[in-house]
Amino acid sequence: LAKTTQPISMDSYEGQEVNITCSHNNIATNDYITWYQQFPSQGPRFIIQGYKTKVTNEVASLFIPADRKSSTLSLPRVSLSDTAVYYCLVVGTDKLIFGTGTRLQVFP
Amino acid sequence: NAGVTQTPKFRVLKTGQSMTLLCAQDMNHEYMYWYRQDPGMGLRLIHYSVGEGTTAKGEVPDGYNVSRLKKQNFLLGLESAAPSQTSVYFCASSYTGLVSNQPQHFGDGTRLSIL
């Protein structure tokens, strides 16, 4: 059974770049990697999704190495409002495996 | 456009009681999902549905039943609640499902306590 592992927590300061890595062993050829952001008392919110190499949108970048056994969510120039829990998710045939989440705290 | 709406938002039950959690989506999504979220364990898939009239088991289905009689609604039932089912329950929907690049849209959760 695929398992996803993330650091429990990370601290940063406003304006810095934050990189959160997720390890996903036994990822299958057709599996996608998705990242979500969650604020207290809210449901997770989609950030970015990728299959391989690099994907970038207006809020984040996602780096996936060739072996696809890990992925890194990159948040450029974080602000206080980026304080949240970040989850990676591996999506595939009959598979939806969330990581345990990384709590990001951004300080002024 | 409300997205995904979950009712109720909070509920306290006694052991052995039954209840149904309702999830409604107005995005015409085919796929719907029920998760539970426990401290330190992320989100775990309970059941999901790939379309009206269909359901399938997820990672932790025991003690729960689901129904998808209408495309826009996905119900999660607890027949005989147990303290181990105390959790926050999230519903989600997506246009397409597994093995796709369509993101899931989540409701804001139902906080369920079982005494």
XYZ file of C-alpha atoms in Angstrom:
223
model
C 0.000 0.000 0.000
C 1.417 3.355 -0.986
C 2.307 5.613 1.896
C 3.010 9.312 1.891
C 5.303 10.937 4.447
C 5.679 14.631 5.224
C 7.486 16.643 7.907
C 5.171 17.385 10.794
C 5.904 21.088 10.933
C 7.970 23.900 9.448
C 8.624 27.505 10.447
C 9.391 30.415 8.148
C 9.425 34.190 8.008
C 7.493 36.466 5.734
C 9.076 36.910 2.328
C 11.014 33.658 2.401
C 10.608 30.733 0.026
C 9.268 27.572 1.641
C 9.793 24.074 0.291
C 7.739 21.186 1.670
C 8.681 17.685 0.596
C 6.460 14.625 0.462
C 7.825 11.098 0.104
C 5.586 8.600 -1.645
C 6.898 5.061 -1.916
C 5.412 2.589 -4.413
C 3.877 5.356 -6.506
C 2.419 3.841 -9.672
C 3.086 4.902 -13.241
C -0.273 6.639 -13.692
C -0.557 8.236 -10.252
C -0.849 12.012 -9.915
C 0.499 14.088 -7.036
C -1.719 16.837 -5.662
C -1.200 19.367 -2.893
C -3.853 20.941 -0.707
C -3.887 23.747 1.853
C -6.096 23.648 4.932
C -6.983 26.416 7.379
C -8.571 25.716 10.774
C -12.262 24.798 10.617
C -12.195 24.624 6.818
C -11.895 21.897 4.243
C -8.708 21.417 2.238
C -8.278 23.674 -0.767
C -6.513 22.653 -3.980
C -3.131 24.290 -4.618
C -1.391 22.449 -7.441
C -1.147 19.072 -9.159
C 1.523 17.371 -11.235
C 2.663 14.142 -12.794
C 6.374 14.694 -13.465
C 9.069 17.369 -13.732
C 7.836 20.847 -12.798
C 4.473 22.541 -12.674
C 3.919 26.198 -11.804
C 0.785 28.237 -11.236
C 0.083 31.641 -9.765
C 0.588 30.544 -6.158
C 3.088 27.667 -6.106
C 5.452 25.355 -7.940
C 5.608 21.597 -7.767
C 8.839 19.721 -8.427
C 8.772 15.998 -9.124
C 12.061 14.167 -9.792
C 12.402 11.507 -12.457
C 11.907 8.590 -10.053
C 8.697 10.253 -8.735
C 9.292 8.870 -5.241
C 9.009 12.343 -3.785
C 7.619 15.741 -4.625
C 8.325 19.242 -3.351
C 5.806 22.015 -2.992
C 7.472 25.419 -3.281
C 5.773 28.547 -1.954
C 7.573 31.718 -3.048
C 7.722 34.683 -0.690
C 5.300 33.415 1.960
C 3.091 35.771 3.944
C 1.337 35.429 7.297
C -1.778 34.223 5.477
C 0.122 31.153 4.266
C 0.133 29.785 7.816
C -1.809 26.544 7.361
C -1.487 22.783 7.093
C -0.328 21.445 3.726
C -1.185 17.963 2.503
C 0.154 15.948 -0.387
C -2.145 13.441 -2.038
C -1.338 10.580 -4.352
C -4.212 9.852 -6.715
C -4.399 6.746 -8.852
C -6.511 3.799 -9.833
C -8.457 2.819 -6.702
C -6.057 4.934 -4.688
C -6.371 8.152 -2.717
C -3.567 8.447 -0.181
C -3.229 11.655 1.802
C -0.067 12.518 3.670
C -0.309 13.318 7.358
C 0.159 17.014 6.710
C 2.819 19.666 7.353
C 1.921 22.530 9.631
C 3.561 25.690 8.279
C 3.916 28.632 10.646
C 4.922 31.948 9.087
C 6.328 34.621 11.415
C 6.503 38.368 10.768
C -22.784 28.735 -6.340
C -22.342 27.126 -2.913
C -19.850 24.392 -3.929
C -19.915 21.532 -1.419
C -22.234 21.892 1.560
C -22.195 19.580 4.568
C -24.920 19.292 7.187
C -24.880 19.327 10.125
C -21.716 21.229 11.083
C -21.596 19.818 14.604
C -23.222 16.873 16.320
C -22.896 15.011 19.597
C -24.149 11.431 19.777
C -24.333 8.771 22.406
C -22.769 5.379 21.796
C -25.154 3.183 19.832
C -27.148 5.993 18.266
C -27.440 6.327 14.524
C -27.237 9.343 12.289
C -26.776 10.445 8.698
C -24.421 13.111 7.424
C -25.508 14.898 4.266
C -23.272 16.225 1.529
C -24.618 18.274 -1.356
C -22.746 19.682 -4.349
C -23.998 22.027 -7.031
C -21.137 21.663 -9.520
C -22.576 18.680 -11.419
C -19.598 16.565 -10.355
C -19.627 12.847 -11.031
C -17.340 11.763 -8.185
C -18.021 12.270 -4.502
C -16.027 11.219 -1.438
C -16.289 10.923 2.318
C -13.168 11.294 4.488
C -12.478 11.354 8.161
C -9.741 13.491 9.664
C -8.119 12.604 12.964
C -5.227 14.357 14.701
C -1.874 13.317 13.268
C -3.421 11.032 10.654
C -4.383 13.324 7.812
C -7.486 12.472 5.819
C -8.553 8.884 5.284
C -11.036 7.845 2.632
C -14.141 6.112 3.978
C -16.266 5.578 0.871
C -16.580 7.158 -2.520
C -18.959 7.214 -5.469
C -18.155 7.385 -9.168
C -21.675 8.385 -10.156
C -25.332 8.335 -9.216
C -26.346 4.958 -7.803
C -22.779 3.746 -7.248
C -20.630 3.446 -4.143
C -17.268 1.905 -3.325
C -15.191 1.277 -0.211
C -12.194 3.339 0.664
C -9.431 2.823 3.199
C -11.569 2.801 6.379
C -15.143 1.750 5.500
C -16.032 -0.328 8.560
C -18.921 1.038 10.608
C -20.164 3.321 7.834
C -22.633 3.060 4.991
C -23.237 5.444 2.107
C -25.829 6.125 -0.546
C -25.851 8.186 -3.746
C -29.471 8.223 -4.833
C -29.120 11.604 -6.537
C -26.082 12.889 -8.385
C -25.809 15.983 -6.213
C -26.099 14.232 -2.839
C -23.883 11.758 -1.000
C -25.028 10.490 2.391
C -22.834 8.948 5.078
C -24.557 6.821 7.705
C -23.459 5.562 11.073
C -25.784 2.735 12.113
C -24.462 2.294 15.659
C -22.058 5.047 16.638
C -18.908 4.189 18.586
C -16.471 6.514 20.392
C -13.790 5.547 17.835
C -15.880 7.331 15.218
C -15.388 10.677 16.921
C -13.752 12.702 14.176
C -14.133 15.494 11.670
C -15.820 14.268 8.510
C -15.190 15.897 5.153
C -17.068 15.468 1.939
C -15.518 16.260 -1.417
C -16.477 16.114 -5.066
C -14.672 16.201 -8.378
C -15.637 16.349 -12.026
C -13.803 13.141 -12.763
C -12.116 10.883 -10.302
C -9.275 8.491 -9.880
C -6.418 8.659 -12.343
C -7.268 12.127 -13.483
C -6.060 15.651 -13.029
C -9.332 17.030 -11.721
C -8.966 18.451 -8.198
C -11.361 17.707 -5.402
C -13.556 20.391 -3.873
C -14.149 20.010 -0.146
C -16.881 21.040 2.223
C -16.035 22.630 5.573
C -16.572 19.473 7.576
C -18.864 17.971 10.189
C -17.486 17.700 13.702
C -18.892 14.586 15.296
C -18.405 13.597 18.933
C -19.581 10.281 20.271
C -19.836 9.895 24.011
